[in-house]
Coordinates of C-alpha atoms and ligand atoms in Angstrom, one line a residue:
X27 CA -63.0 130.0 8.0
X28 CA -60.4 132.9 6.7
X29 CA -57.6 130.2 6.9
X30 CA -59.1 127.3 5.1
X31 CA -59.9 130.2 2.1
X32 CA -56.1 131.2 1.4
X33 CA -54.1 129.9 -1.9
X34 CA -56.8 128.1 -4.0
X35 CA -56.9 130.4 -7.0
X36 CA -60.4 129.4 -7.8
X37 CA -59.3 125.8 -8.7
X38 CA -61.3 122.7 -7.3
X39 CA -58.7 121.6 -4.3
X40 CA -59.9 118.2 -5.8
X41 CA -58.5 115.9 -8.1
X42 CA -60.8 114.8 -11.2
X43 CA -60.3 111.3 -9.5
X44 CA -64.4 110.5 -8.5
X45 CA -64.1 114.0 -7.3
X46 CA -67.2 114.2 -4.3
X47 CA -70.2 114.8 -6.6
X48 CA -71.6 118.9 -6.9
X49 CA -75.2 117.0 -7.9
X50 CA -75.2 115.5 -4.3
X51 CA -74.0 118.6 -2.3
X52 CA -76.0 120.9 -4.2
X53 CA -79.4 118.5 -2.7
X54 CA -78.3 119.4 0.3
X55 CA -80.9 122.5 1.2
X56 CA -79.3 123.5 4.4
X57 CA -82.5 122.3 6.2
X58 CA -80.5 121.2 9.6
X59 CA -82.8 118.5 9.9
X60 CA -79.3 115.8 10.2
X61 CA -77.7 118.2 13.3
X62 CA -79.6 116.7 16.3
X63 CA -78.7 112.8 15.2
X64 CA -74.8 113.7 13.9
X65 CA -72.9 112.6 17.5
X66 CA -70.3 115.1 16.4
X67 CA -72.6 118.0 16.4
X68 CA -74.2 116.2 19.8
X69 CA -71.3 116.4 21.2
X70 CA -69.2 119.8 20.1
X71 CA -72.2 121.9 18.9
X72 CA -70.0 123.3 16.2
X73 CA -71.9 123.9 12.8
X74 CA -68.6 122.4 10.5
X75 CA -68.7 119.1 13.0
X76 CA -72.2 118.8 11.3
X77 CA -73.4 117.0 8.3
X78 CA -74.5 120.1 6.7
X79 CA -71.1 121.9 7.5
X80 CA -69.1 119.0 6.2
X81 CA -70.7 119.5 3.0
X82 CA -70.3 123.5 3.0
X83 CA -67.0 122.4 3.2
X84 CA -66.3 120.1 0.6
X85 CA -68.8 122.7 -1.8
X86 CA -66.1 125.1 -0.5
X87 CA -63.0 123.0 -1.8
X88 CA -64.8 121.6 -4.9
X89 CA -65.4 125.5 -6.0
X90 CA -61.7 126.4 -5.0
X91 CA -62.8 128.6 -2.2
X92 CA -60.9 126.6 0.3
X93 CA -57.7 124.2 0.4
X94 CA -57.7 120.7 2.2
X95 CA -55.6 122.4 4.9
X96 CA -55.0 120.6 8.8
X97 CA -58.1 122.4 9.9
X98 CA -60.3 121.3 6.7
X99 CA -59.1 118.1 7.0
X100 CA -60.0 117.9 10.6
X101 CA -63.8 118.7 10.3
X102 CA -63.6 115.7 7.6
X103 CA -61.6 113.0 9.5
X104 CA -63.6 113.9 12.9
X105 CA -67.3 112.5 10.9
X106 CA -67.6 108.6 11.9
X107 CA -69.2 107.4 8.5
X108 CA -72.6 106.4 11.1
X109 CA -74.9 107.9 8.1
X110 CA -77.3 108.8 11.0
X111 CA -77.3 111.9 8.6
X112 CA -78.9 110.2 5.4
X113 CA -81.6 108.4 7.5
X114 CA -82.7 112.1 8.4
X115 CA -82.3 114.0 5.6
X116 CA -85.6 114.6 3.6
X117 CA -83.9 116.0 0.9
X118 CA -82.3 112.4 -0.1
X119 CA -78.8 114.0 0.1
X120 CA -76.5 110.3 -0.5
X121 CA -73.5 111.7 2.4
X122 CA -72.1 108.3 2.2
X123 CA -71.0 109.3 -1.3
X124 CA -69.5 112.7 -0.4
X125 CA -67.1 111.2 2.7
X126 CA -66.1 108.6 0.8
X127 CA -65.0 110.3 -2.0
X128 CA -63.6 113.2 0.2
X129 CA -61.4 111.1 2.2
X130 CA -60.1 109.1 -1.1
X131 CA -59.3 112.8 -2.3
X132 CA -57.6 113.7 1.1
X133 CA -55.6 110.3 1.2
X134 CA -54.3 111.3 -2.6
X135 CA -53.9 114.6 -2.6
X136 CA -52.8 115.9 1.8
X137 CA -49.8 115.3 3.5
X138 CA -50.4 113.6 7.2
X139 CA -48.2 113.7 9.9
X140 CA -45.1 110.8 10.6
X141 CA -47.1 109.8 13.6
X142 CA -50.5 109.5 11.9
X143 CA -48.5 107.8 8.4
X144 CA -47.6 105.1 10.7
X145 CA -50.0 104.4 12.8
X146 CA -52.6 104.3 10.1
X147 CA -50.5 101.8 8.4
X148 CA -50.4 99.5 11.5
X149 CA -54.4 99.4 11.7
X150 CA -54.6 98.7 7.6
X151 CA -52.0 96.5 7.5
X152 CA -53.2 94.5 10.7
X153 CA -56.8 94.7 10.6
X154 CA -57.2 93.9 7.1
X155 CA -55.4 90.6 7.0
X156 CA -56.8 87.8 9.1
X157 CA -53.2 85.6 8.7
X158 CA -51.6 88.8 10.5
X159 CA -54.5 89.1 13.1
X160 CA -54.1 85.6 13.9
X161 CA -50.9 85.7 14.8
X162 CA -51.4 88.0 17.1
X163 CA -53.9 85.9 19.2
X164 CA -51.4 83.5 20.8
X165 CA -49.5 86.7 22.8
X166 CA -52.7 88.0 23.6
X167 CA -54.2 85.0 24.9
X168 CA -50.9 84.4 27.0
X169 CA -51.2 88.3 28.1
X170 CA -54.7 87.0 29.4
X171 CA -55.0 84.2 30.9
X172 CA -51.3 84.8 32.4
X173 CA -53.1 87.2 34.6
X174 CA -51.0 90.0 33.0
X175 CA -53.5 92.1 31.2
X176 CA -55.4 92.1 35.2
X177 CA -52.1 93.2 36.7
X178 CA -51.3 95.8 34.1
X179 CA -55.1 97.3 34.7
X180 CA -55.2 97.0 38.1
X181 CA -51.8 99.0 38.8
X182 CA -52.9 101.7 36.0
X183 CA -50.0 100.8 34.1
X184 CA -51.5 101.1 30.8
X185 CA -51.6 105.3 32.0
X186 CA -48.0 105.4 30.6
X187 CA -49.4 104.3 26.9
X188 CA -49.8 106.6 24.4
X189 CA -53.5 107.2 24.4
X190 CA -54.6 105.0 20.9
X191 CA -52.6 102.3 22.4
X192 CA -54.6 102.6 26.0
X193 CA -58.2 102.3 23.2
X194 CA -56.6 99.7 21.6
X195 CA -56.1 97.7 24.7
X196 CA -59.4 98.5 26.0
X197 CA -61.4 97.1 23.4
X198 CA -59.7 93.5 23.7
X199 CA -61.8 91.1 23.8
X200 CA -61.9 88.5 26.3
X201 CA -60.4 85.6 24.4
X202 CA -61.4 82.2 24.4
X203 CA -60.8 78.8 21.9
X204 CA -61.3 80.0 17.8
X205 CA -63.9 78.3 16.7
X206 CA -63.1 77.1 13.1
X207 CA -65.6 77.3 10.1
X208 CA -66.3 74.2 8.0
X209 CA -65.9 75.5 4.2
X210 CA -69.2 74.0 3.8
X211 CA -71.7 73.6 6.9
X212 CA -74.4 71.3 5.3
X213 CA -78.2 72.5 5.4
X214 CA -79.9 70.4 8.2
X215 CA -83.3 68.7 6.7
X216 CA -83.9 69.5 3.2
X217 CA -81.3 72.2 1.9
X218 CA -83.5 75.6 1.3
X219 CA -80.9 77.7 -0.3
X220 CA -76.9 77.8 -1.0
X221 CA -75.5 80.7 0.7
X222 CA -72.0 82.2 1.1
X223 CA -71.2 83.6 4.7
X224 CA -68.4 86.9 5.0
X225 CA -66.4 85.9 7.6
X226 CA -65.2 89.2 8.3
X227 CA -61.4 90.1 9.7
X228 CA -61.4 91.0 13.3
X229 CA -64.7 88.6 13.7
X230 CA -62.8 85.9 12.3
X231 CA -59.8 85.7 14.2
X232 CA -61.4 87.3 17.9
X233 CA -65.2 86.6 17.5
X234 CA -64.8 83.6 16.3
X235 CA -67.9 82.5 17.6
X236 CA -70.3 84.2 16.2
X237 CA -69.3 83.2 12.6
X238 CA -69.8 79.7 14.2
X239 CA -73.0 80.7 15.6
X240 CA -74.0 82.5 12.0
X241 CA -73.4 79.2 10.2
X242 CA -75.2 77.4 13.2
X243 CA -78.1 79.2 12.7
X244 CA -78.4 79.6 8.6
X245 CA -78.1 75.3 8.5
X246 CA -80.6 75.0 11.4
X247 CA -82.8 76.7 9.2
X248 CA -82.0 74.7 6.1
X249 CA -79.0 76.4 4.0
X250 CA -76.3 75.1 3.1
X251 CA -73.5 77.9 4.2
X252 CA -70.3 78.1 2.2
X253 CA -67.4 80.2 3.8
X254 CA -64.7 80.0 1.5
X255 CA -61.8 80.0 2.8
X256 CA -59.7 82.3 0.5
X257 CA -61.9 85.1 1.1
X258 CA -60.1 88.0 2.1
X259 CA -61.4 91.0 3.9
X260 CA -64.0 93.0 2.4
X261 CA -61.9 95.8 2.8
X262 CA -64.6 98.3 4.5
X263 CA -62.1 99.6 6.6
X264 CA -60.2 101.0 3.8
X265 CA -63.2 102.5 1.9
X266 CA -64.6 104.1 5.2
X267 CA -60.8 105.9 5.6
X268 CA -60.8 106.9 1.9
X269 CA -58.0 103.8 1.1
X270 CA -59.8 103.3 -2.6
X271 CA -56.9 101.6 -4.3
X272 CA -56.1 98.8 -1.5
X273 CA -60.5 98.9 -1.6
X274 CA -61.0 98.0 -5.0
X275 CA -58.3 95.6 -5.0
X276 CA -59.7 93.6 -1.6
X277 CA -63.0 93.7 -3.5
X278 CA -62.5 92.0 -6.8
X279 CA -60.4 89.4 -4.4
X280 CA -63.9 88.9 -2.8
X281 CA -66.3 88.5 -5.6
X282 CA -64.0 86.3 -7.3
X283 CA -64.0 84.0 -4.0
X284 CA -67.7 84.2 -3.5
X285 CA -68.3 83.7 -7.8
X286 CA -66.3 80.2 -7.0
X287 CA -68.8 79.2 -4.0
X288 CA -71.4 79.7 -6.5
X289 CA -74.0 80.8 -4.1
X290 CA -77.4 82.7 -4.3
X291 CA -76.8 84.8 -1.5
X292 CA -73.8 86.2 0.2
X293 CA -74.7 86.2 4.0
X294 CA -72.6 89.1 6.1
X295 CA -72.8 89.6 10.3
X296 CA -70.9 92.5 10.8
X297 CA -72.7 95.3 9.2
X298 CA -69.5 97.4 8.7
X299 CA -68.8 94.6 6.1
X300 CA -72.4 94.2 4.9
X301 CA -72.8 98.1 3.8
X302 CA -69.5 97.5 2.1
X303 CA -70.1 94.9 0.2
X304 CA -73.5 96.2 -0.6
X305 CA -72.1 99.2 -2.3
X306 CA -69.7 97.1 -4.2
X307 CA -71.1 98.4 -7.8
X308 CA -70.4 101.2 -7.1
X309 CA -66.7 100.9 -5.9
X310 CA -65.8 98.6 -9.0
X311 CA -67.9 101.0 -11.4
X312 CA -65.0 102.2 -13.2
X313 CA -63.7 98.7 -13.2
X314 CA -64.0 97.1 -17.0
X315 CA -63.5 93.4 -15.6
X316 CA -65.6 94.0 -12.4
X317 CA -68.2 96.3 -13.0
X318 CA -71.3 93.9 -14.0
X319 CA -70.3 91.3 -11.9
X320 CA -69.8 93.5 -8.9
X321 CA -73.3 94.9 -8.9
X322 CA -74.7 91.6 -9.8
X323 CA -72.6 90.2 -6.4
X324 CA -73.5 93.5 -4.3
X325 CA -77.6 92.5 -5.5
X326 CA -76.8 89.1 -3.8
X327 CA -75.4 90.6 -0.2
X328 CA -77.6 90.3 2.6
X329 CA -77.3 91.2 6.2
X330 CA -78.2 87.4 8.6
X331 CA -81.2 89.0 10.4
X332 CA -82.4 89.4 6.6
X333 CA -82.1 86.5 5.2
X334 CA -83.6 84.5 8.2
X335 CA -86.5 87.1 8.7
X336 CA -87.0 86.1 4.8
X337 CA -87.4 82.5 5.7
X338 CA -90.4 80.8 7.3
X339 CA -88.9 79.9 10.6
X340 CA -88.0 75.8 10.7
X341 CA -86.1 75.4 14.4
X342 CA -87.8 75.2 17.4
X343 CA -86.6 77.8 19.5
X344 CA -86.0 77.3 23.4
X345 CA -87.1 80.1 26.1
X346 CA -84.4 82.4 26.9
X347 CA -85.5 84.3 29.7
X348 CA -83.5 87.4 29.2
X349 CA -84.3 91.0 29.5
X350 CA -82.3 92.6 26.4
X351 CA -81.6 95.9 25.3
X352 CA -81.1 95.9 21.5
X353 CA -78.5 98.5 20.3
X354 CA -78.9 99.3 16.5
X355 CA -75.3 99.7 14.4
X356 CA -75.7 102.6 12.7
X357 CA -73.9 100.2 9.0
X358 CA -77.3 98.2 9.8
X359 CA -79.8 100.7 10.7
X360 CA -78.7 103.6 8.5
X361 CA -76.5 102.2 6.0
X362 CA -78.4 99.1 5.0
X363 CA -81.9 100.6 6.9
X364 CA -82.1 97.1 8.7
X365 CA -84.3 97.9 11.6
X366 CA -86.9 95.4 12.1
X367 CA -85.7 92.4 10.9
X368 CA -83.3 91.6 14.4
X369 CA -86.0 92.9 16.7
X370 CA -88.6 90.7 15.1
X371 CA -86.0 87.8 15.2
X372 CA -85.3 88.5 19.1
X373 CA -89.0 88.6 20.0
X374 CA -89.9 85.4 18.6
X375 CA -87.8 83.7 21.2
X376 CA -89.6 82.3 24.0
X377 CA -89.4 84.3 27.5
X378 CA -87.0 87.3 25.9
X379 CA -87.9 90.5 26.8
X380 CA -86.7 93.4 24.0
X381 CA -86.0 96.7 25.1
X382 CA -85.4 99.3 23.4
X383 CA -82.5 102.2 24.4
X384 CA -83.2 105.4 23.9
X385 CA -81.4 107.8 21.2
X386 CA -80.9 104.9 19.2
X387 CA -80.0 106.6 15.8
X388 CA -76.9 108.0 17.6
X389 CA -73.4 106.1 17.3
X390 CA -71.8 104.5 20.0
X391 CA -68.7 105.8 18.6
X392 CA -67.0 102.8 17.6
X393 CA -67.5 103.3 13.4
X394 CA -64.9 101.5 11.9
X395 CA -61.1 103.0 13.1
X396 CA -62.8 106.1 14.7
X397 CA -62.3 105.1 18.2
X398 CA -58.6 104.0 17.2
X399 CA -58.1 107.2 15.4
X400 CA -60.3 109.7 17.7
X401 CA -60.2 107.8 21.4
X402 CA -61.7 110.7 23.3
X403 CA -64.4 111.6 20.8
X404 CA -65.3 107.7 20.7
X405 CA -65.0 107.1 23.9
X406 CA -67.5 110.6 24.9
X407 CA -69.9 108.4 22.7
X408 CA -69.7 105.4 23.8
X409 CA -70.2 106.5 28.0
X410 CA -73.2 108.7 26.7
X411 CA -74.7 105.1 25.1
X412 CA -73.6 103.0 28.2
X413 CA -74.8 105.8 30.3
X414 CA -78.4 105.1 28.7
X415 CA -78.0 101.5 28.8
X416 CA -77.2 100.9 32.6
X417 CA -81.1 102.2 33.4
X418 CA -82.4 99.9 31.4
X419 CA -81.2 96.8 33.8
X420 CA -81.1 94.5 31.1
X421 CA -79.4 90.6 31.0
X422 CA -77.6 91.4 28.0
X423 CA -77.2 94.0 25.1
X424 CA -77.9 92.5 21.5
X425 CA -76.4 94.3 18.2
X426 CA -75.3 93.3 14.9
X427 CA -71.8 94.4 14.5
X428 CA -68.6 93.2 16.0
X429 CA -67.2 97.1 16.0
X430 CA -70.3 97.9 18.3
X431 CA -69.6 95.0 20.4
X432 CA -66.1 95.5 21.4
X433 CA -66.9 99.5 21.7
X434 CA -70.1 98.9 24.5
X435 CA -68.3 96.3 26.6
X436 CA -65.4 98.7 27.1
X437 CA -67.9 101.5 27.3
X438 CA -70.1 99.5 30.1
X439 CA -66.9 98.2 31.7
X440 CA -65.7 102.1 32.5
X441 CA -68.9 102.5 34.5
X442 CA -68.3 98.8 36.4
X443 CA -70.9 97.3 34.4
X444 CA -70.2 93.8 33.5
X445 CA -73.1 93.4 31.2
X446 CA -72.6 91.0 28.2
X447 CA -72.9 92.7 24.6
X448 CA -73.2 90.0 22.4
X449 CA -74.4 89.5 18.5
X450 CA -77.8 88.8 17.8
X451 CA -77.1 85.7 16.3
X452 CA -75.8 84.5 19.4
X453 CA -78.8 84.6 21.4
X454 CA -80.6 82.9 18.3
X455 CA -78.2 80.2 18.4
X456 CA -78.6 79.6 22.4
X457 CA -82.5 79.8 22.1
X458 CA -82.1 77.1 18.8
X459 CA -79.7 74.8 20.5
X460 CA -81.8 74.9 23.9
X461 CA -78.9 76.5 25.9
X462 CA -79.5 78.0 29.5
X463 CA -78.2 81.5 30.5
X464 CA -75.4 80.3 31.8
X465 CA -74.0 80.5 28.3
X466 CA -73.7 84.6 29.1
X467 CA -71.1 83.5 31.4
X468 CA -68.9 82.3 29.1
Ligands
SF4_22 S1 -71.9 110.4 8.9 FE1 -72.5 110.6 11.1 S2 -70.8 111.8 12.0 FE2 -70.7 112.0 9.8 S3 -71.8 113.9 9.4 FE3 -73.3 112.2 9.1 S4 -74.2 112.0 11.1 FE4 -72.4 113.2 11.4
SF4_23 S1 -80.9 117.1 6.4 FE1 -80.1 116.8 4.3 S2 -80.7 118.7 3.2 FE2 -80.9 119.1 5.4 S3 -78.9 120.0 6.1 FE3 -78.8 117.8 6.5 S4 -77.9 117.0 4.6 FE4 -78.6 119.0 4.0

């Protein structure tokens, strides 16, 4: 700790910025009730990879007893944002709060490396605009279906990558057609509700279908879903890495898209984007033109599995007789505390079998940018999670998050498994349209 103590002179090493609040890290009682769910603690077993030791630390910088230095930062930029933490914590202690605000201070106020500048700037400047993502699809689907991508893997090629870019490549998903979005999917039957779906960024352009399946699945059950089209990302990524200017900005570009649909509810699927948008009045709360109407469009935000556990079910749903292992994203389970709502969906359909896998507070490391940002850390969690899948034997692993999705099939693929890990919606949408298995194929 010596080093982290040197050249603060007693002043806060934070700006006065939304400085990380003292009221929330003084709740903290040093209980160590978060340690055994935080999968950096489960992993390293180091007290400042922990919850509580994160927020020694930034009690440390806040009362000028320690500088952001590398090593500060590091204990900081190593957390994955999973909030497995608050869902344990009896003393309420809002961590979500503190990171946020502690990376935003670290972004304004630390210097990072040439190498870390840039490739930080690749991820926000691709993953946060779908027009960039999309033109990206075309080389990848060549790199595909040319039988490249299987060459380059099967002669280990990708070794000679520098190691983000070998995670990067993993994660791929296997491309097929994009499936477009209607700007307006009309209810089927008599309209229940007017909702507005988030099409998300990296969902949009390389999940395409389970947007489509989304909108399926709200008009099958009477709304009328509204995705506008100028929507622009969410911008959770850049909140979750402490980005709060390009944040706020990608925010008020949502409302206002989502005030012009004139909806009641705004539907999300990917639950990074969903505890973002959610938290939306707070992010704008300094924002004069914003403020009301961002806590009046975060009150409106609803995760699918929500909104359709609301509604009396209306379509029939087929047998899908499928053994499957539901994984809970920690941005639904911890973030938004969305638990029930997709089990109960999934065990109304016909012939499915849930199962549940064990240590399911505990990340599968995918979190955002973390396994792009820390590949060996992400990719420790995500064999310990396909290590406690495989067991199970099941058909097909359900979650509700595209991060999760892309982070388990790479996961499962490293141990030869080739079981599917698709969104909860999905298997909805087969069960409502009457599909066989075979879809899993696909
Ligand atoms: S957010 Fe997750 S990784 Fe970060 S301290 Fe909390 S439990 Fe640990
Ligand atoms: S459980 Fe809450 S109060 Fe206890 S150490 Fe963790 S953050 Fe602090």
């Amino acid at each position: 700790m010596a080093e982290m103590m040197e050249n603060t002179e007693g002043r806060s090493a934070f700006d006065t910025h939304h400085a990380p609040s003292n009221e929330i890290i003084e709740k903290c009682v040093h209980c160590g009730f978060c340690l055994p769910v935080c999968p950096t603690y489960v992993l390293w077993g180091q007290e400042m990879d922990s919850p509580r030791g994160r927020i020694y630390l930034m009690k440390l910088a806040s009362d000028g007893a320690a500088e952001m230095n590398e090593k500060w930062v590091s204990h900081i930029d190593s957390c994955l944002g999973c909030m497995a933490c608050m869902t344990a914590c009896p003393s309420g202690v809002d961590y979500g709060k503190l990171i946020e605000a502690t990376r935003a201070q670290i972004e304004r106020n630390t210097e990072r490396s040439r190498g870390e500048k840039l490739h930080r700037r690749f991820m926000f400047e691709t993953f946060t605009q779908p027009d960039r993502l999309r033109q990206m699809r075309l080389p990848l689907l060549v790199y595909q279906k040319s039988g490249l991508q299987a060459v380059v893997r099967g002669l280990g090629l990708l070794k000679l990558l520098p190691k983000k870019m070998q995670t990067m490549e993993a994660l791929l998903p296997k491309l097929g057609p994009r499936e477009a979005i209607a700007e307006v999917t009309p209810a089927v039957g008599t309209k229940r509700r007017r909702v507005g779906l988030v099409l998300g960024c990296v969902q949009r352009e390389f999940l395409s279908q389970v947007n489509a399946a989304t909108a399926r699945v709200l008009a099958a059950e009477g709304c009328e879903v509204v995705a506008p089209g100028e929507q622009p990302c969410c911008g959770a990524l850049l909140v979750h890495a402490g980005e709060e200017a390009a944040a706020v900005a990608l925010a008020k570009r949502t409302i206002d898209a989502f005030e012009r649909a004139n909806v009641e509810t705004v539907v999300t699927n990917a639950a990074g984007c969903g505890s973002n948008v959610k938290e939306y009045g707070h992010l704008l709360r300094d924002e004069p033109e914003y403020a009301e109407r961002a806590r009046a469009f975060a009150a409106k935000c609803k995760d699918v599995t929500e909104v359709l556990a609301e509604m009396e079910p209306r379509a029939k749903r087929s047998g899908l007789k499928l053994r499957v292992a539901f994984h809970d994203s920690c941005h639904l389970q911890h973030a938004q505390g969305v638990r029930s709502q997709p089990r109960s969906l999934l065990s109304k359909i016909p012939w499915l079998e849930l199962v549940e896998i064990p240590e399911a507070a505990i990340c599968c490391g995918s979190a955002g940018i973390f396994n792009l940002v820390q590949p060996d850390a992400a990719n420790a969690l995500g064999d310990r999670k396909a290590g406690l899948i495989e067991p199970l034997k099941a058909d097909v692993v359900a979650t509700g998050n595209p991060g999760c999705i892309l982070q388990m099939q790479a996961a499962l693929a490293r141990r030869g498994q080739k079981t599917p890990v698709l969104h909860t919606i999905q298997l909805l949408d087969a069960s409502i349209r009457g599909e066989s298995i075979e879809f899993l194929k696909r």
